[in-house]
Coordinates of C-alpha atoms and ligand atoms in Angstrom, one line a residue:
M1 CA 12.4 -102.0 -127.2
N2 CA 11.1 -104.4 -124.6
W3 CA 14.1 -104.9 -122.3
T4 CA 14.8 -104.2 -118.6
P5 CA 17.5 -101.6 -118.2
T6 CA 20.1 -102.2 -115.5
R7 CA 22.4 -99.9 -113.4
D8 CA 25.2 -100.9 -115.7
D9 CA 23.2 -99.7 -118.7
F10 CA 23.0 -96.3 -117.0
T11 CA 26.8 -96.1 -117.1
T12 CA 26.8 -97.3 -120.7
Y13 CA 24.3 -94.9 -122.1
M14 CA 24.1 -91.8 -119.8
L15 CA 26.6 -89.1 -119.2
P16 CA 28.7 -89.7 -116.0
N17 CA 27.6 -86.5 -114.2
Y18 CA 25.6 -88.6 -111.8
N19 CA 26.4 -91.6 -109.7
P20 CA 23.1 -93.1 -108.7
Q21 CA 22.7 -96.0 -106.2
A22 CA 22.8 -99.6 -107.4
V23 CA 19.0 -100.1 -107.2
I24 CA 16.4 -98.9 -109.8
P25 CA 13.0 -98.0 -108.2
V26 CA 10.1 -98.7 -110.5
R27 CA 7.0 -98.0 -108.4
G28 CA 6.0 -95.7 -105.5
Q29 CA 3.0 -95.3 -103.3
G30 CA 2.9 -92.8 -100.5
S31 CA 6.2 -92.9 -98.7
R32 CA 7.2 -96.4 -99.9
L33 CA 8.9 -97.4 -103.1
W34 CA 9.8 -100.7 -104.8
D35 CA 12.7 -101.6 -107.0
Q36 CA 13.0 -103.9 -110.0
D37 CA 13.3 -106.9 -107.7
G38 CA 10.4 -106.0 -105.5
N39 CA 12.5 -104.8 -102.6
E40 CA 10.8 -102.1 -100.6
F41 CA 12.2 -98.7 -99.5
I42 CA 10.9 -96.1 -97.1
D43 CA 11.4 -92.6 -98.6
F44 CA 13.0 -90.0 -96.4
A45 CA 14.4 -88.2 -99.5
G46 CA 11.2 -87.2 -101.3
G47 CA 13.1 -86.9 -104.6
I48 CA 15.2 -84.1 -103.0
A49 CA 12.2 -82.2 -101.5
V50 CA 10.0 -82.7 -104.5
N51 CA 7.5 -85.4 -103.7
A52 CA 5.8 -83.3 -101.0
L53 CA 2.7 -85.5 -101.1
G54 CA 4.5 -88.8 -101.5
H55 CA 4.3 -90.9 -104.6
A56 CA 1.1 -91.4 -106.7
H57 CA -1.0 -89.1 -104.5
P58 CA -4.6 -89.4 -105.8
A59 CA -5.2 -85.6 -106.2
L60 CA -2.1 -85.3 -108.4
V61 CA -2.7 -88.5 -110.4
N62 CA -6.3 -87.3 -111.0
A63 CA -5.1 -83.8 -112.1
L64 CA -2.5 -85.3 -114.5
K65 CA -5.0 -87.8 -115.9
T66 CA -7.8 -85.3 -116.4
Q67 CA -5.5 -82.7 -118.0
G68 CA -3.7 -85.4 -120.0
E69 CA -6.9 -86.3 -121.7
Q70 CA -7.8 -82.6 -122.5
L71 CA -4.8 -80.6 -123.5
W72 CA -1.0 -81.0 -123.1
H73 CA 0.6 -78.0 -124.8
L74 CA -0.2 -74.8 -126.5
S75 CA 2.9 -72.6 -126.2
N76 CA 2.7 -69.0 -124.8
V77 CA 1.1 -67.8 -128.0
Y78 CA -2.1 -68.9 -126.3
A79 CA -3.2 -68.6 -122.7
N80 CA -4.3 -71.7 -120.9
E81 CA -6.8 -72.2 -118.1
P82 CA -4.6 -74.3 -115.7
A83 CA -1.8 -71.6 -115.8
I84 CA -4.2 -68.8 -115.0
R85 CA -5.8 -70.8 -112.2
L86 CA -2.4 -71.7 -110.6
A87 CA -1.2 -68.1 -110.9
R88 CA -4.4 -66.8 -109.2
T89 CA -4.0 -69.4 -106.4
L90 CA -0.4 -68.4 -105.8
V91 CA -1.2 -64.7 -105.9
D92 CA -4.1 -65.1 -103.5
A93 CA -2.0 -67.1 -101.1
T94 CA 1.2 -64.8 -101.0
F95 CA 2.6 -61.3 -101.1
A96 CA 2.7 -61.5 -104.9
D97 CA 0.6 -59.8 -107.6
K98 CA 2.0 -61.8 -110.6
A99 CA 3.4 -65.2 -111.4
F100 CA 5.8 -66.3 -114.2
F101 CA 6.0 -70.0 -114.9
C102 CA 9.0 -72.1 -116.1
N103 CA 10.1 -75.7 -115.7
S104 CA 12.6 -75.8 -112.9
G105 CA 14.2 -74.0 -109.9
G106 CA 17.2 -73.0 -111.9
E107 CA 15.0 -71.4 -114.5
A108 CA 12.9 -69.6 -111.9
N109 CA 16.1 -68.1 -110.4
E110 CA 17.4 -67.2 -113.8
A111 CA 14.2 -65.3 -114.4
A112 CA 14.4 -63.7 -111.0
L113 CA 18.0 -62.5 -111.6
K114 CA 17.2 -61.2 -115.0
L115 CA 14.1 -59.4 -113.7
A116 CA 16.1 -57.8 -110.9
R117 CA 18.8 -56.6 -113.3
R118 CA 16.2 -55.3 -115.8
Y119 CA 14.2 -53.5 -113.0
A120 CA 17.4 -51.8 -111.8
H121 CA 18.4 -50.9 -115.3
D122 CA 15.0 -49.4 -116.2
H123 CA 14.4 -47.6 -112.9
H124 CA 18.0 -46.6 -111.7
G125 CA 20.3 -46.9 -114.7
A126 CA 22.7 -49.5 -116.2
S127 CA 25.4 -49.2 -113.4
K128 CA 23.1 -50.7 -110.7
D129 CA 23.8 -54.3 -111.7
R130 CA 25.5 -55.9 -108.7
I131 CA 24.1 -59.1 -107.2
V132 CA 24.8 -60.1 -103.6
S133 CA 24.6 -63.8 -102.7
F134 CA 26.0 -66.0 -100.0
R135 CA 28.6 -68.7 -99.7
Q136 CA 27.3 -72.3 -99.6
S137 CA 24.1 -71.2 -101.3
F138 CA 22.7 -73.2 -104.2
H139 CA 20.5 -71.6 -106.9
G140 CA 20.6 -73.9 -109.9
R141 CA 22.9 -75.1 -112.7
T142 CA 22.4 -72.5 -115.5
W143 CA 25.4 -70.4 -115.9
F144 CA 23.9 -67.3 -114.3
T145 CA 22.5 -69.2 -111.3
V146 CA 25.5 -71.4 -110.7
S147 CA 27.6 -68.2 -110.7
V148 CA 25.3 -66.6 -108.2
G149 CA 25.4 -69.8 -106.1
G150 CA 28.1 -69.8 -103.4
Q151 CA 29.9 -73.1 -104.2
E152 CA 33.0 -72.7 -106.4
K153 CA 33.1 -76.4 -107.2
Y154 CA 30.1 -75.9 -109.5
T155 CA 31.7 -73.1 -111.6
E156 CA 35.3 -74.4 -111.8
G157 CA 36.5 -75.2 -115.3
F158 CA 33.6 -73.6 -117.2
G159 CA 35.3 -70.4 -118.3
P160 CA 34.6 -66.8 -117.4
I161 CA 31.9 -66.1 -114.7
P162 CA 29.4 -63.4 -115.4
G163 CA 30.4 -60.1 -113.7
G164 CA 28.8 -58.1 -110.9
I165 CA 28.3 -61.0 -108.5
V166 CA 29.7 -61.0 -104.9
H167 CA 29.3 -63.4 -102.0
G168 CA 29.0 -62.8 -98.3
E169 CA 28.8 -65.1 -95.3
Y170 CA 25.4 -66.6 -94.7
N171 CA 23.7 -65.5 -91.4
N172 CA 26.4 -62.8 -91.0
L173 CA 24.6 -59.5 -91.4
A174 CA 27.9 -57.5 -91.1
S175 CA 29.3 -59.4 -94.0
A176 CA 26.2 -58.6 -96.1
A177 CA 26.3 -54.9 -95.0
E178 CA 29.8 -54.6 -96.4
L179 CA 28.7 -55.8 -99.8
I180 CA 25.3 -54.1 -100.3
N181 CA 25.5 -50.6 -101.6
H182 CA 23.9 -48.2 -104.2
D183 CA 25.2 -50.4 -107.1
T184 CA 23.4 -53.5 -105.7
C185 CA 20.3 -54.5 -107.8
A186 CA 19.5 -57.6 -105.9
V187 CA 20.2 -59.8 -102.9
M188 CA 19.5 -63.5 -103.5
V189 CA 19.1 -65.7 -100.4
E190 CA 17.6 -69.1 -99.4
P191 CA 15.6 -68.6 -96.2
M192 CA 17.0 -72.0 -95.3
Q193 CA 20.1 -73.2 -97.2
G194 CA 19.3 -76.7 -98.5
E195 CA 22.2 -78.1 -100.6
G196 CA 24.7 -76.1 -98.5
G197 CA 24.0 -78.1 -95.4
V198 CA 20.4 -77.5 -94.2
T199 CA 21.0 -74.2 -92.4
P200 CA 18.0 -72.0 -91.5
A201 CA 18.5 -68.2 -91.7
T202 CA 18.3 -66.4 -88.4
Q203 CA 15.4 -63.9 -88.0
A204 CA 17.9 -61.0 -87.6
F205 CA 19.7 -62.0 -90.8
L206 CA 16.6 -62.0 -93.1
Q207 CA 15.1 -58.9 -91.4
G208 CA 18.5 -57.2 -91.7
L209 CA 18.7 -58.1 -95.5
R210 CA 15.2 -56.6 -95.9
D211 CA 16.3 -53.4 -94.3
L212 CA 19.6 -53.1 -96.3
C213 CA 17.7 -53.7 -99.5
D214 CA 15.2 -51.0 -98.6
Q215 CA 18.0 -48.6 -97.8
H216 CA 19.8 -49.2 -101.1
D217 CA 16.8 -49.7 -103.5
A218 CA 17.8 -53.3 -104.0
L219 CA 15.4 -56.1 -104.6
L220 CA 15.3 -59.0 -102.1
I221 CA 15.0 -62.4 -103.8
F222 CA 14.0 -65.4 -101.7
D223 CA 15.0 -68.7 -103.3
E224 CA 12.3 -71.0 -101.9
V225 CA 12.9 -73.7 -104.4
Q226 CA 13.8 -76.2 -101.7
C227 CA 12.3 -74.7 -98.6
G228 CA 9.0 -73.5 -100.1
V229 CA 5.5 -75.1 -100.6
G230 CA 4.8 -76.4 -97.1
R231 CA 8.2 -77.7 -96.3
T232 CA 8.6 -75.5 -93.2
G233 CA 5.0 -75.9 -92.1
H234 CA 4.1 -72.6 -93.8
L235 CA 3.2 -72.4 -97.5
Y236 CA 6.4 -70.4 -98.0
A237 CA 9.2 -70.0 -95.5
Y238 CA 9.0 -66.1 -95.6
M239 CA 5.7 -66.5 -93.8
A240 CA 7.5 -68.2 -90.9
Y241 CA 9.9 -65.2 -90.6
D242 CA 7.3 -62.5 -91.5
V243 CA 9.9 -60.9 -93.8
I244 CA 8.5 -60.2 -97.3
P245 CA 10.7 -60.5 -100.4
D246 CA 10.3 -58.6 -103.6
I247 CA 10.7 -61.7 -105.7
L248 CA 10.2 -65.3 -104.7
T249 CA 11.2 -68.4 -106.6
S250 CA 9.5 -71.8 -106.2
A251 CA 9.8 -75.2 -107.9
K252 CA 10.4 -78.8 -106.6
A253 CA 7.3 -79.4 -104.3
L254 CA 5.3 -77.0 -106.5
G255 CA 4.7 -79.8 -108.9
G256 CA 4.9 -82.7 -106.4
G257 CA 7.1 -84.5 -108.9
F258 CA 5.9 -83.0 -112.2
P259 CA 8.5 -80.4 -113.4
I260 CA 7.4 -76.8 -112.9
G261 CA 9.0 -73.6 -111.6
A262 CA 7.5 -70.3 -110.7
M263 CA 8.7 -66.7 -110.0
L264 CA 6.4 -64.5 -108.0
T265 CA 6.6 -60.8 -107.7
T266 CA 4.7 -57.5 -107.3
D267 CA 3.1 -55.5 -110.1
K268 CA 5.6 -52.7 -109.9
I269 CA 8.6 -55.1 -110.5
A270 CA 6.7 -57.3 -113.0
D271 CA 6.0 -54.4 -115.2
V272 CA 9.5 -54.3 -116.6
F273 CA 9.1 -57.7 -118.2
V274 CA 7.2 -56.4 -121.2
V275 CA 6.2 -58.6 -124.2
G276 CA 9.3 -60.4 -125.5
T277 CA 11.7 -59.6 -122.6
H278 CA 11.8 -63.2 -121.3
G279 CA 10.1 -66.5 -122.1
S280 CA 10.0 -70.3 -122.2
T281 CA 8.4 -72.7 -124.7
Y282 CA 7.1 -75.1 -122.0
G283 CA 6.8 -72.7 -119.0
G284 CA 3.3 -72.6 -117.8
N285 CA 2.1 -75.6 -119.8
P286 CA -1.3 -77.0 -119.0
L287 CA -0.1 -80.4 -117.7
A288 CA 2.4 -78.9 -115.2
C289 CA 0.1 -76.2 -114.0
A290 CA -2.9 -78.6 -113.5
V291 CA -0.7 -80.8 -111.3
G292 CA 0.8 -77.7 -109.6
L293 CA -2.6 -76.4 -108.7
A294 CA -3.6 -79.8 -107.2
A295 CA -0.4 -79.8 -105.2
V296 CA -0.7 -76.3 -103.9
E297 CA -4.4 -76.7 -103.0
T298 CA -3.7 -79.9 -101.2
I299 CA -0.6 -78.7 -99.3
N300 CA -2.0 -75.2 -98.4
S301 CA -4.4 -76.7 -95.9
A302 CA -4.4 -76.7 -92.1
E303 CA -4.4 -80.5 -92.2
V304 CA -1.1 -80.8 -94.2
L305 CA 0.7 -77.7 -92.8
E306 CA -0.1 -78.4 -89.1
G307 CA 1.1 -82.1 -89.6
V308 CA 4.5 -80.9 -90.6
A309 CA 5.4 -79.6 -87.1
R310 CA 4.3 -82.9 -85.5
R311 CA 6.4 -84.9 -88.0
H312 CA 9.4 -82.6 -87.4
A313 CA 9.2 -83.4 -83.7
L314 CA 9.0 -87.1 -84.4
F315 CA 12.1 -87.0 -86.7
R316 CA 14.0 -85.1 -84.0
E317 CA 13.0 -87.5 -81.3
H318 CA 14.2 -90.5 -83.4
L319 CA 17.4 -88.9 -84.5
N320 CA 18.2 -87.9 -80.9
K321 CA 17.6 -91.5 -79.9
I322 CA 20.0 -92.8 -82.6
N323 CA 22.5 -90.2 -81.6
K324 CA 22.4 -91.3 -78.0
R325 CA 23.3 -94.8 -79.0
F326 CA 26.1 -94.0 -81.5
G327 CA 27.2 -90.4 -80.9
C328 CA 27.1 -90.0 -84.7
F329 CA 25.7 -86.4 -84.9
A330 CA 27.1 -83.1 -83.8
E331 CA 24.0 -81.2 -84.5
I332 CA 20.4 -81.9 -85.6
R333 CA 18.9 -78.9 -87.3
G334 CA 16.4 -77.6 -89.9
M335 CA 12.8 -76.4 -90.0
G336 CA 9.6 -78.5 -90.7
L337 CA 10.4 -81.4 -92.9
L338 CA 13.8 -80.2 -94.2
M339 CA 16.1 -81.5 -91.6
G340 CA 19.9 -82.0 -91.4
A341 CA 22.0 -84.1 -89.1
E342 CA 25.6 -83.0 -89.1
F343 CA 28.0 -85.8 -88.4
S344 CA 30.2 -85.8 -85.3
D345 CA 34.0 -85.9 -85.6
K346 CA 33.9 -89.7 -85.2
Y347 CA 31.7 -90.1 -88.2
H348 CA 33.3 -87.3 -90.2
E349 CA 32.1 -87.1 -93.8
M350 CA 30.2 -90.4 -93.6
G351 CA 27.3 -89.1 -95.7
R352 CA 27.8 -91.1 -98.8
D353 CA 28.5 -94.3 -96.8
T354 CA 25.4 -93.8 -94.7
L355 CA 23.3 -93.3 -97.8
A356 CA 24.6 -96.6 -99.4
A357 CA 24.2 -98.4 -96.1
A358 CA 20.6 -97.1 -95.8
V359 CA 19.7 -98.3 -99.3
K360 CA 20.8 -101.8 -98.2
E361 CA 18.4 -101.5 -95.2
G362 CA 15.6 -100.3 -97.4
L363 CA 15.7 -96.6 -96.7
M364 CA 16.3 -93.6 -99.0
V365 CA 17.9 -90.6 -97.4
L366 CA 19.9 -87.6 -98.8
V367 CA 23.1 -85.8 -98.0
A368 CA 23.8 -82.1 -98.1
G369 CA 27.5 -82.1 -98.7
P370 CA 29.6 -85.0 -97.4
N371 CA 29.1 -84.2 -93.7
V372 CA 25.3 -83.7 -93.4
L373 CA 22.6 -86.3 -93.6
R374 CA 19.5 -84.6 -95.0
F375 CA 15.8 -85.6 -94.7
A376 CA 13.1 -84.1 -97.0
P377 CA 10.3 -86.7 -96.8
S378 CA 6.7 -86.3 -97.9
L379 CA 4.8 -83.7 -95.8
I380 CA 2.2 -86.4 -95.1
I381 CA 4.5 -89.3 -94.4
P382 CA 2.6 -91.7 -92.1
E383 CA 4.0 -91.9 -88.5
A384 CA 4.4 -95.6 -88.9
D385 CA 6.7 -95.0 -91.9
I386 CA 8.8 -92.6 -89.9
A387 CA 9.2 -95.2 -87.1
E388 CA 10.1 -98.0 -89.6
G389 CA 12.4 -95.7 -91.6
M390 CA 14.2 -94.7 -88.4
A391 CA 14.6 -98.3 -87.3
R392 CA 16.3 -98.9 -90.7
L393 CA 18.5 -95.9 -90.3
E394 CA 19.6 -97.2 -87.0
H395 CA 20.6 -100.5 -88.6
A396 CA 22.4 -98.7 -91.4
I397 CA 24.4 -96.6 -88.9
A398 CA 25.2 -99.7 -86.9
S399 CA 26.6 -101.3 -90.0
L400 CA 29.1 -98.5 -90.7
A401 CA 32.7 -99.3 -90.1
V402 CA 33.8 -96.4 -87.8
Ligands
PLP501 N1 17.5 -73.4 -105.7 C1 17.6 -74.2 -104.6 C2 17.5 -73.6 -103.2 C3 17.7 -75.6 -104.8 O1 17.8 -76.4 -103.8 C4 17.8 -76.1 -106.1 C5 17.9 -77.5 -106.4 O2 18.3 -78.3 -105.6 C6 17.7 -75.2 -107.2 C7 17.5 -73.8 -106.9 C8 17.7 -75.6 -108.6 O3 16.5 -76.2 -108.9 P1 16.4 -77.2 -110.2 O4 17.3 -78.4 -110.0 O5 15.0 -77.5 -110.3 O6 16.9 -76.4 -111.4

C-alpha cells in the first residue's frame, strides 16, 4: 500500500479516542522534527516525557539495530541477555534487588498493585487489601490502574470499580493519615504528579507517607513512570527526596521511545511472585531491553543528569520573561525537565488553544489538564533549541485571542 496517509485518514480509520494535531511528523533528529510537508518543529513535548534523549539518538539507534539483527523475541520460556543486563543495571543503580519487565507504565503499575496485594495476602492475610492513592494522580489506563488513579473522568461509564481503593488529597499528610490503617496493603503515589498538573510532592508529604507505611506494614509504591529516568536530574525522583519506596515503577523514558515498563522492588517483596503468579508475553523482550539498557547507561551519567538543572533554569528564565510580557501564567513549577506553567485567570484554560497555536509556530508543547502548559523535552535539548522554541512559544501566546 504505497500511499501517503493524511490527518483525515486518521479520523476515517482509527478510533476517536484521540484528537491529534493537524500535522503528521515523519522524521526527528535531536529536539527537532519535520512533518510530511517538511515543516520543522522544536520538541518541548518529548512524546510525553518519553524521548529523554531526543529523536534518533545514536546510542539508541545502534542498540536497536544491533539487537534487531540478532534476536527479537523469545518469550519468557527462555531468559535473554539484554533483559538480565538491564535488570542488573537498574538493581545496581537503585534501592531494588529485583526487576520485572513489561511494556508500558500502566502494566508496570498493574504489576506493582498486584504484587502489593499478594504480599499483604501472603504475609498478613486476605483482609489487608486496601490501596490508598491521591486525587489528580494518574497511573495508567488498565482497569485496576485507572481505578487507583485519582481522576473520575477516566473511570466514568465503564461499570463497577474494583473495591478497596480510596483517595486522599495530594501533598496533604493529614488526609493520608486518615486513610492509612492496618487494612492498607499499599500507598501508591507519584513523587511529582505529571498528568494531574505537574505538581512535585513536598518532602514532608513523601517522608510522612514512608513513616505511615512503616507504622501500618503497608508498602509504599512510587509511580515514577513520568518523573523517573533522569527527568528530575536524578536517575529516579526518590533519590532527590531521599525517601526510599518498597516498589518503584518506571516506563516512558526507560526506553527512550521504545515501549518498555519496569517494576523494581526488594527481594523480600519480590519473593511472593512465584512462578506463574504474573507474566507478559512481550515483557522483557530483547529489543526493548537492549534499547532500555542504552537509554539508562546514557542518561545515568553526570554529563546528562547535571545538564538537567542548567536546562531547568533556562526554561524558567524564558517562561518568566514571557510571563512578564503577557501575564499569562499564575505559577511556573516542576522539577528538572518536567515543568508546568499554570495559566493566570486572564488565560484561564487556554491549554489546548496554546498547543494548537504553538504547532502553527513550529513548536510542540503539552498540556496537563486544560489549565497547565507542560514541558517534558529531551534531557539533552541544545540550549539554542530552548531559545528558539521559547521565541516560538512567545509568538504563539501573542497570537491567542484573549
Ligand atoms: N503513570 C504515570 C505517572 C503516567 O504519567 C503514565 C502515563 O502518562 C502512566 C502511569 C501510564 O503509562 P502508559 O501510558 O505507558 O501505560
